[in-house]
mmCIF file of C-alpha atoms in Angstrom:
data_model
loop_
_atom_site.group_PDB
_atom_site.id
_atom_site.type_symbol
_atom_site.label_atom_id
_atom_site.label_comp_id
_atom_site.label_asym_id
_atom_site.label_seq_id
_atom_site.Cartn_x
_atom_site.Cartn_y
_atom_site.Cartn_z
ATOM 1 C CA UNK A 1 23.329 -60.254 -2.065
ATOM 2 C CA UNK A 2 21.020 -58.861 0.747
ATOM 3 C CA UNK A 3 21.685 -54.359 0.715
ATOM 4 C CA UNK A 4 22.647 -53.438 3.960
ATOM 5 C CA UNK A 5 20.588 -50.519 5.373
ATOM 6 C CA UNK A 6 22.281 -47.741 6.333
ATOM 7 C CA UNK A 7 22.678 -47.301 10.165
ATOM 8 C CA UNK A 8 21.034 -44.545 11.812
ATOM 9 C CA UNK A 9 22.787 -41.686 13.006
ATOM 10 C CA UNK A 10 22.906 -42.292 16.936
ATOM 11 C CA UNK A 11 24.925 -38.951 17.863
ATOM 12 C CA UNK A 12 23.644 -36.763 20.558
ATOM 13 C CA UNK A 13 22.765 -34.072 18.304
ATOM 14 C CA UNK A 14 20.811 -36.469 16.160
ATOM 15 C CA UNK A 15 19.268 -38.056 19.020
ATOM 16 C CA UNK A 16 18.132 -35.052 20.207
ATOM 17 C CA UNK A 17 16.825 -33.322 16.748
ATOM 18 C CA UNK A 18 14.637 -36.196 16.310
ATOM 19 C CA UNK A 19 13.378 -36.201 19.535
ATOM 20 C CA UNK A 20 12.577 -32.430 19.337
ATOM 21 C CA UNK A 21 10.753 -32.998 15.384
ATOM 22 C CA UNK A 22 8.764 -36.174 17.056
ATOM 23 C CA UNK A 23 7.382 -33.547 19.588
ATOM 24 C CA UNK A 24 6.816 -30.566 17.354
ATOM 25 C CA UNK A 25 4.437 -32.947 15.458
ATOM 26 C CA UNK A 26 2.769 -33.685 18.147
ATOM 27 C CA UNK A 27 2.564 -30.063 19.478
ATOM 28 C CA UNK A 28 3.514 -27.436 16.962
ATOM 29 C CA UNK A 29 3.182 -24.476 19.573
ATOM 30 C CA UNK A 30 6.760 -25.965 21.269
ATOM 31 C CA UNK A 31 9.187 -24.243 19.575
ATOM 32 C CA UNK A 32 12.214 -25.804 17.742
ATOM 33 C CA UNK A 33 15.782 -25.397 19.423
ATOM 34 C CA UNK A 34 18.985 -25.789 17.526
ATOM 35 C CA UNK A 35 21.945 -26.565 19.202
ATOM 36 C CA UNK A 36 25.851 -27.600 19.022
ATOM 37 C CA UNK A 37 28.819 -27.849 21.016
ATOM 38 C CA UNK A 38 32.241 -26.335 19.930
ATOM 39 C CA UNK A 39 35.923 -27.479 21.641
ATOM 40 C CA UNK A 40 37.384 -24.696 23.411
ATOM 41 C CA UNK A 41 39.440 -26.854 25.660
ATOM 42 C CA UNK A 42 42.712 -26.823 23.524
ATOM 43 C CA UNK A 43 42.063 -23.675 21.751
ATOM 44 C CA UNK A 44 44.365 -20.119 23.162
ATOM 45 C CA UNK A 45 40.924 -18.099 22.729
ATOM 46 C CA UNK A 46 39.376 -20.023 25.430
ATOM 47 C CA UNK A 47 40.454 -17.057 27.850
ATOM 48 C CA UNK A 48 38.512 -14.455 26.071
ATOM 49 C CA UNK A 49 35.246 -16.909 25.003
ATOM 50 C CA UNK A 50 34.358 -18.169 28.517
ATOM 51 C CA UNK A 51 34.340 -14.252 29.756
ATOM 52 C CA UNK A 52 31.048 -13.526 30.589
ATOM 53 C CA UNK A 53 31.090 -10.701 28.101
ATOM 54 C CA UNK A 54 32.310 -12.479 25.354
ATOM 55 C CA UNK A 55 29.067 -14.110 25.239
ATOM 56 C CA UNK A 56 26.770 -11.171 25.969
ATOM 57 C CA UNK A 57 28.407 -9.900 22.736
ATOM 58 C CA UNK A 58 27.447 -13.291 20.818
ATOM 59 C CA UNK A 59 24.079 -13.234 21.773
ATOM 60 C CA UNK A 60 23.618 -9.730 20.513
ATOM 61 C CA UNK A 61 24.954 -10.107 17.024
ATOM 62 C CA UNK A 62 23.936 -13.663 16.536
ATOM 63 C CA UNK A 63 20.836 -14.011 18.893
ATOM 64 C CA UNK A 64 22.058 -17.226 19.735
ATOM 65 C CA UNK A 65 23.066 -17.601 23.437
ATOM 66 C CA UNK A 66 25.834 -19.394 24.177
ATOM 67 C CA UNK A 67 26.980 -21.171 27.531
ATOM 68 C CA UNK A 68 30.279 -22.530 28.697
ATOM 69 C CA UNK A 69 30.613 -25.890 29.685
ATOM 70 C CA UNK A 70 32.772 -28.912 31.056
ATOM 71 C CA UNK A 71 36.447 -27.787 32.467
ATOM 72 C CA UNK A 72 39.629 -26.783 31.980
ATOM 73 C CA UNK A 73 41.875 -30.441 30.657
ATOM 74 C CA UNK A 74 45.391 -30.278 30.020
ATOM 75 C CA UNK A 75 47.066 -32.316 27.720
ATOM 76 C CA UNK A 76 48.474 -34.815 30.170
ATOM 77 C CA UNK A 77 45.224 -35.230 32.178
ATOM 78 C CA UNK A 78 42.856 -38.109 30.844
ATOM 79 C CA UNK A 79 39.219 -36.949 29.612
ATOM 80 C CA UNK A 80 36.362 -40.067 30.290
ATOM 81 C CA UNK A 81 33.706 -38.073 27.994
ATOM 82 C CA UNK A 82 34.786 -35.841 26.253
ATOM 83 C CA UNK A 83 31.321 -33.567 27.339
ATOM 84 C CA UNK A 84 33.642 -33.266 30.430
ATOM 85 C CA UNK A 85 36.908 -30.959 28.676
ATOM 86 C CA UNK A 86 36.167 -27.221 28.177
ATOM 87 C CA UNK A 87 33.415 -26.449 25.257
ATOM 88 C CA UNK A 88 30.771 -24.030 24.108
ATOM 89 C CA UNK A 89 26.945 -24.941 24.280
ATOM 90 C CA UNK A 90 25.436 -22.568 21.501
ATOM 91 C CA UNK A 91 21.277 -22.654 21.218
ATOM 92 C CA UNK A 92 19.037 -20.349 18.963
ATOM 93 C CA UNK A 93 15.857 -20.438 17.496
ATOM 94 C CA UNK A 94 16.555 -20.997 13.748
ATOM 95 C CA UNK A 95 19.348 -22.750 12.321
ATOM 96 C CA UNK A 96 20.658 -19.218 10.445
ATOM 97 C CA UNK A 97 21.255 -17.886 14.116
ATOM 98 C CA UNK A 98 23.498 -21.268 15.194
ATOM 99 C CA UNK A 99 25.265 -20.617 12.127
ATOM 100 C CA UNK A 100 26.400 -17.483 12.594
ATOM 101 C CA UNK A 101 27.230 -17.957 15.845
ATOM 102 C CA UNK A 102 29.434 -20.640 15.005
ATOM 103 C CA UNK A 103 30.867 -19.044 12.395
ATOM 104 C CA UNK A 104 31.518 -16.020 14.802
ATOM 105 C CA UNK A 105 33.448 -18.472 17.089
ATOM 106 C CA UNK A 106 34.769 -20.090 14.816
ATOM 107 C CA UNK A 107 36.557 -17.047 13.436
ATOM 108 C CA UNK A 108 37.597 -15.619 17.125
ATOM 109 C CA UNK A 109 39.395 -19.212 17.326
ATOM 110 C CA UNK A 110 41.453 -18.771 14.083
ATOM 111 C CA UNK A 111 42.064 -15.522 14.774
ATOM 112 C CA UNK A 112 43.937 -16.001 17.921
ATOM 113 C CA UNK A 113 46.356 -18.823 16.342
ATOM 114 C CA UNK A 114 46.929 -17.376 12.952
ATOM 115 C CA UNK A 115 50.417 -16.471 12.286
ATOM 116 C CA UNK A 116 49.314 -13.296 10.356
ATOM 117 C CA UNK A 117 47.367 -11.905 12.935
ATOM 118 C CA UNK A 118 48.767 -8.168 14.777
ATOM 119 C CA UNK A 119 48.361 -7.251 17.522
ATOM 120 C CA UNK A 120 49.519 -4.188 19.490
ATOM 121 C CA UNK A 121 49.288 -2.512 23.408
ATOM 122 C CA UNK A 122 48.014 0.773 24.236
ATOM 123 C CA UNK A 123 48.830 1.582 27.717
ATOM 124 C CA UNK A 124 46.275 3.191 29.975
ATOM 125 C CA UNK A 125 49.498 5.015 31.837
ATOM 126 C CA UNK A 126 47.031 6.245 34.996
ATOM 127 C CA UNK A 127 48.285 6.928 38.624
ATOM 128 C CA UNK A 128 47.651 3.875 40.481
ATOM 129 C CA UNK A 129 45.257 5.348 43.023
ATOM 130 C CA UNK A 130 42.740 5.390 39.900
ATOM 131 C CA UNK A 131 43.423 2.036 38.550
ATOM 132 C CA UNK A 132 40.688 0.347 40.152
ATOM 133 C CA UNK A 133 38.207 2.414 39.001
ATOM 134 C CA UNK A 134 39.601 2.605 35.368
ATOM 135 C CA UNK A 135 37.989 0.174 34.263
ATOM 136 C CA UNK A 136 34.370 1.172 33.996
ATOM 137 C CA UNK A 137 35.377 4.644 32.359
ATOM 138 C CA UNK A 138 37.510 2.530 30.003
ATOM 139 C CA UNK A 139 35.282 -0.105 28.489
ATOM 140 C CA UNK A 140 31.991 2.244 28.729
ATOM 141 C CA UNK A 141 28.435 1.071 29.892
ATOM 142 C CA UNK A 142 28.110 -2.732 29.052
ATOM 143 C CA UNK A 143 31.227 -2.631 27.239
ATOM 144 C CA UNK A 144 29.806 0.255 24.490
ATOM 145 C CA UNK A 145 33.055 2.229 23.897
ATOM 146 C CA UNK A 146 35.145 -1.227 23.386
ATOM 147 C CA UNK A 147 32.664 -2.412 21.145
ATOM 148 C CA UNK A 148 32.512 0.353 19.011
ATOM 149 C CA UNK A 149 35.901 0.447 18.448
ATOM 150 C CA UNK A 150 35.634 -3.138 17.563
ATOM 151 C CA UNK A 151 33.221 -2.552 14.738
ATOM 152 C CA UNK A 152 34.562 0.589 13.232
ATOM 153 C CA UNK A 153 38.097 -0.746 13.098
ATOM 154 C CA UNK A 154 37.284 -4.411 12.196
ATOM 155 C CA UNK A 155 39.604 -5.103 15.084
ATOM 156 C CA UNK A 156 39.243 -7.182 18.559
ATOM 157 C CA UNK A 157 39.831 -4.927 21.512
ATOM 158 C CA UNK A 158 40.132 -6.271 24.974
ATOM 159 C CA UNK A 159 41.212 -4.177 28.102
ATOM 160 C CA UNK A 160 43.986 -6.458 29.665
ATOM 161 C CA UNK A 161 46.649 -6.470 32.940
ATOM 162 C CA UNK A 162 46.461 -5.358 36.434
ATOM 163 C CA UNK A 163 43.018 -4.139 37.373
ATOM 164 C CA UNK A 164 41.132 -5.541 34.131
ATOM 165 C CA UNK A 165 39.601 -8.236 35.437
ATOM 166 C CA UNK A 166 40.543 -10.207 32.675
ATOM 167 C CA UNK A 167 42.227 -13.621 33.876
ATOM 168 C CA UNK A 168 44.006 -15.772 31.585
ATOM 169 C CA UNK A 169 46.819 -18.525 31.434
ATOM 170 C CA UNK A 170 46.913 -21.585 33.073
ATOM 171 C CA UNK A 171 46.445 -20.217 36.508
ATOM 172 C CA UNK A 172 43.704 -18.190 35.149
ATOM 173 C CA UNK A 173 44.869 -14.870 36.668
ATOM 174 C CA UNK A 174 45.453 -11.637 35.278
ATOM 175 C CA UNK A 175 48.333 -10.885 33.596
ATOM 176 C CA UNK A 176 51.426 -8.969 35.751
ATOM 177 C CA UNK A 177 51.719 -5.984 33.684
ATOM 178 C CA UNK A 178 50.392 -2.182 33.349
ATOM 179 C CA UNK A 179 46.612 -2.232 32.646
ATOM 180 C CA UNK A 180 46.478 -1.810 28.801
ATOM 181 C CA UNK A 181 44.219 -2.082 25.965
ATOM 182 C CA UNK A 182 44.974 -4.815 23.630
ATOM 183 C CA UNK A 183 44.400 -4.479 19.960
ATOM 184 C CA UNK A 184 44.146 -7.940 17.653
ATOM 185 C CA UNK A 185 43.871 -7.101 13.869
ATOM 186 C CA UNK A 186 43.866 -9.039 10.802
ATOM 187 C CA UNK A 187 45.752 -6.571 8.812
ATOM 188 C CA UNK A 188 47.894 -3.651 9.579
ATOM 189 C CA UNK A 189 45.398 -0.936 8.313
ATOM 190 C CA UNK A 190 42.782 -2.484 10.802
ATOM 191 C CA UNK A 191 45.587 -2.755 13.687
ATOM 192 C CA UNK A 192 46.663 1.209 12.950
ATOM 193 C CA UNK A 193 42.701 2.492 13.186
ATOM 194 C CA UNK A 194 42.034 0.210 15.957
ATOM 195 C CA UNK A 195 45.671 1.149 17.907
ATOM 196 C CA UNK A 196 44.767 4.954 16.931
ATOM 197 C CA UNK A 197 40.973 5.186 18.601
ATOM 198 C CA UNK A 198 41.989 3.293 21.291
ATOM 199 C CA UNK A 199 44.737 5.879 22.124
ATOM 200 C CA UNK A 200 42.037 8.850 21.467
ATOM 201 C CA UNK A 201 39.816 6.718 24.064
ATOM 202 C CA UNK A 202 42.564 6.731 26.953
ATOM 203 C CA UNK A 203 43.826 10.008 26.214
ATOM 204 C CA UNK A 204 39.838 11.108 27.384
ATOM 205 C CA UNK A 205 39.893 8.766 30.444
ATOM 206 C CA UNK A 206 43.293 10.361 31.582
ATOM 207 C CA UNK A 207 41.961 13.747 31.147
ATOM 208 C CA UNK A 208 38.539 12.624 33.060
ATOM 209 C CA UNK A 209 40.419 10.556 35.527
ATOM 210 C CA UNK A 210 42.950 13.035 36.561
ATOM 211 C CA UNK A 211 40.128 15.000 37.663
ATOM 212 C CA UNK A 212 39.369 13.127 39.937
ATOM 213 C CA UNK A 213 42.756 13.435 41.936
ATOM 214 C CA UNK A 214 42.497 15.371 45.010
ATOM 215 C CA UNK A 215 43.992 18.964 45.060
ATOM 216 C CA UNK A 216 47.418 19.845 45.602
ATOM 217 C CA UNK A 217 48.060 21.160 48.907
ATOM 218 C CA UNK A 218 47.526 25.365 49.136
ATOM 219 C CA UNK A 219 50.461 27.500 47.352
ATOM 220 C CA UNK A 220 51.284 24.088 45.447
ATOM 221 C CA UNK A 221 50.824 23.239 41.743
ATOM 222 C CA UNK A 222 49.929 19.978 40.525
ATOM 223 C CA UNK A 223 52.714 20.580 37.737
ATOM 224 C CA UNK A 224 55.064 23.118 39.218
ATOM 225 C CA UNK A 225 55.521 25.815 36.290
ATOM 226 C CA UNK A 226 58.628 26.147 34.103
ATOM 227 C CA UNK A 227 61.823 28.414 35.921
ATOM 228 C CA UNK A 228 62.037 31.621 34.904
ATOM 229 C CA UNK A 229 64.098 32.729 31.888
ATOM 230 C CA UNK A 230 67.008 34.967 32.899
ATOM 231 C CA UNK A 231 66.259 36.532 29.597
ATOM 232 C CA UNK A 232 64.941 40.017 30.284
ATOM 233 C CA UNK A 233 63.822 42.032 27.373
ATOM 234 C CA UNK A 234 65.501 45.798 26.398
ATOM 235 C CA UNK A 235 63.904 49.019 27.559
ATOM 236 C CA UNK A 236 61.780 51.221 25.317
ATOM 237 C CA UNK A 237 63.358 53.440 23.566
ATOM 238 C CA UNK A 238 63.659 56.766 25.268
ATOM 239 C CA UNK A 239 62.834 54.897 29.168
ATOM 240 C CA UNK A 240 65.290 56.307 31.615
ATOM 241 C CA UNK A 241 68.044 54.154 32.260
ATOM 242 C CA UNK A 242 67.807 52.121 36.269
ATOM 243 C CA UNK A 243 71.364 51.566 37.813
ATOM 244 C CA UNK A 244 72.028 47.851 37.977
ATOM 245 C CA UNK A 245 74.735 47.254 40.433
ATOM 246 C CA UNK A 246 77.336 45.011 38.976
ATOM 247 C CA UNK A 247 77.799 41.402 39.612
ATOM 248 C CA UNK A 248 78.727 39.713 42.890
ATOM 249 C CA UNK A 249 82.316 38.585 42.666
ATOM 250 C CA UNK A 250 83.324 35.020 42.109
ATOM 251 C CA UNK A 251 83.114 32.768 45.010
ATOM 252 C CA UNK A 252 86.543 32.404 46.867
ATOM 253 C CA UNK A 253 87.618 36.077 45.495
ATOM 254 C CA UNK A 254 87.747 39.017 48.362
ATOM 255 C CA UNK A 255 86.464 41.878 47.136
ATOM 256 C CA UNK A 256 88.919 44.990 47.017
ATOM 257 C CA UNK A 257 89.192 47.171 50.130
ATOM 258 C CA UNK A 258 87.227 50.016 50.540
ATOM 259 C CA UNK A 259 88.076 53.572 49.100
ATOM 260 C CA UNK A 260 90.821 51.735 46.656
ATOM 261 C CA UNK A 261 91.055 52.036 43.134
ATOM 262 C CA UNK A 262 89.861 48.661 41.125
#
C-alpha cells in the first residue's frame, strides 16, 4: 500500500518561519525574527499585561518586545478569527529570548489564577490634595522603586485604586478604593518582605509628601501639641513657700459672707 506523506505544517507561524529561512538564504545580512502569539483574552492577568509598563519590563529582562493585540471578547460574544480576541505578539532575535519571554508570561498568567497565591494591600493613606501627584514619588523614575521591590522580594508589586492609573475590570477603569500598593506573592515569606518594603517605601513618600503641604496659618500648628499636665512638680528643698489661694468653690455653692467664720 502506497505511504502517505506527511502533510506540511500550514500554520501561520510555520508559514512564516519558512518564509523568513527561504530569505535568509538568499540574503544572510536580514536578520532572523522569532515570533508567537499568547491568549490573554480569557486570562484575569490581562489587566496588568496590556499596561504599557508591563511590557517595558518584558523587554528589559527578556529583550524580547512584546505588543498587544486584537480586543477585549467576552464569553458570549462570537470571535470570526481568533487573531481578532485579546493576545500578546512577542518578537526577539534568538529563539532563547522568545522563550523566556514566554515563560515570563506564562508564569504572570498562573500566578494570577493560582489558588495558593497571597496577596496583601498596603495603603498609601495621603491627604487627598497629594493624591494626584503620588504616583510618580511612589513607583520611582520608570517604575525603579516598584521594580526593585519586585526583585528583592520575589514578589509582584503594582500600585492600584484611585489616582493609579491602573484600569482594570470589565469597564476597564480603576478600581473605587484608597490608592494602595498591591503585593502578589507565591509564598508567605515572599508576601511578608514584599508587604514590609513596600510599607518602608510609603512611610518615605508620606514623610516627603507632607512636605509639600502648605503651612498652617501664623500662631497655628500643623498638629496642635498635647494639653498641659496639671501635674506640677514639688519645690526644692529649702525654696520659700508661694501662697496658693485655695480653690474656687463648687459651682451652684455661694460663698460665705464676708468677715464670718468658715
Amino acid at each position: 500500500a502506497p505511504v502517505e506523506a506527511d502533510k506540511p505544517d500550514q500554520t501561520v507561524e510555520a508559514v512564516t518561519a519558512r518564509l523568513t529561512e527561504s530569505v535568509q538564504q538568499m540574503d544572510p545580512s536580514i536578520p532572523q525574527i522569532f515570533e508567537k502569539d499568547i491568549d490573554i483574552n480569557s486570562s484575569p492577568a490581562r489587566s496588568f499585561l496590556t499596561k504599557g509598563q508591563a511590557q517595558k519590563d518584558l523587554l528589559e529582562s527578556t529583550g524580547a518586545t512584546v505588543v498587544v493585540r486584537g480586543i477585549y471578547h467576552a464569553p458570549h460574544m462570537p470571535v470570526n478569527d481568533p487573531k481578532d480576541v485579546l493576545h500578546l505578539h512577542i518578537e526577539a532575535a534568538t529563539k532563547e529570548s522568545l522563550d523566556k519571554a514566554v515563560e515570563e508570561i506564562e508564569r504572570i498568567m498562573k500566578e494570577e489564577k493560582s489558588p495558593t497565591t497571597f496577596s496583601a494591600k498596603v495603603l498609601a493613606d495621603l491627604p487627598e490634595e497629594l493624591i494626584h501627584k503620588a504616583k510618580g514619588k511612589i513607583v520611582g523614575p520608570g517604575g525603579q522603586f516598584v521594580k526593585y521591590i519586585q526583585r528583592k522580594a520575589n514578589c509582584r508589586v503594582q500600585l492600584r485604586g484611585r489616582g493609579s492609573g491602573y484600569k482594570e475590570g470589565l469597564d476597564y477603569v480603576e478600581a473605587d478604593e484608597p490608592l494602595h500598593l498591591h503585593v502578589v506573592a507565591p509564598n508567605e515569606e515572599a508576601l511578608e518582605s514584599g508587604t514590609k518594603q513596600c510599607e518602608d517605601l510609603l512611610k518615605h513618600v508620606r514623610t516627603e509628601m507632607n512636605k509639600m503641604l502648605p503651612p498652617p496659618p501664623s500662631g497655628q500648628n500643623r498638629h496642635p501639641p498635647p494639653p498641659p499636665s496639671s501635674y506640677q512638680p514639688p519645690p526644692p528643698p529649702g525654696a520659700p513657700t508661694v501662697y496658693q489661694p485655695p480653690p474656687p468653690p463648687p459651682p451652684g455653692t455661694a460663698p460665705p459672707p464676708p468677715g464670718t467664720q468658715p
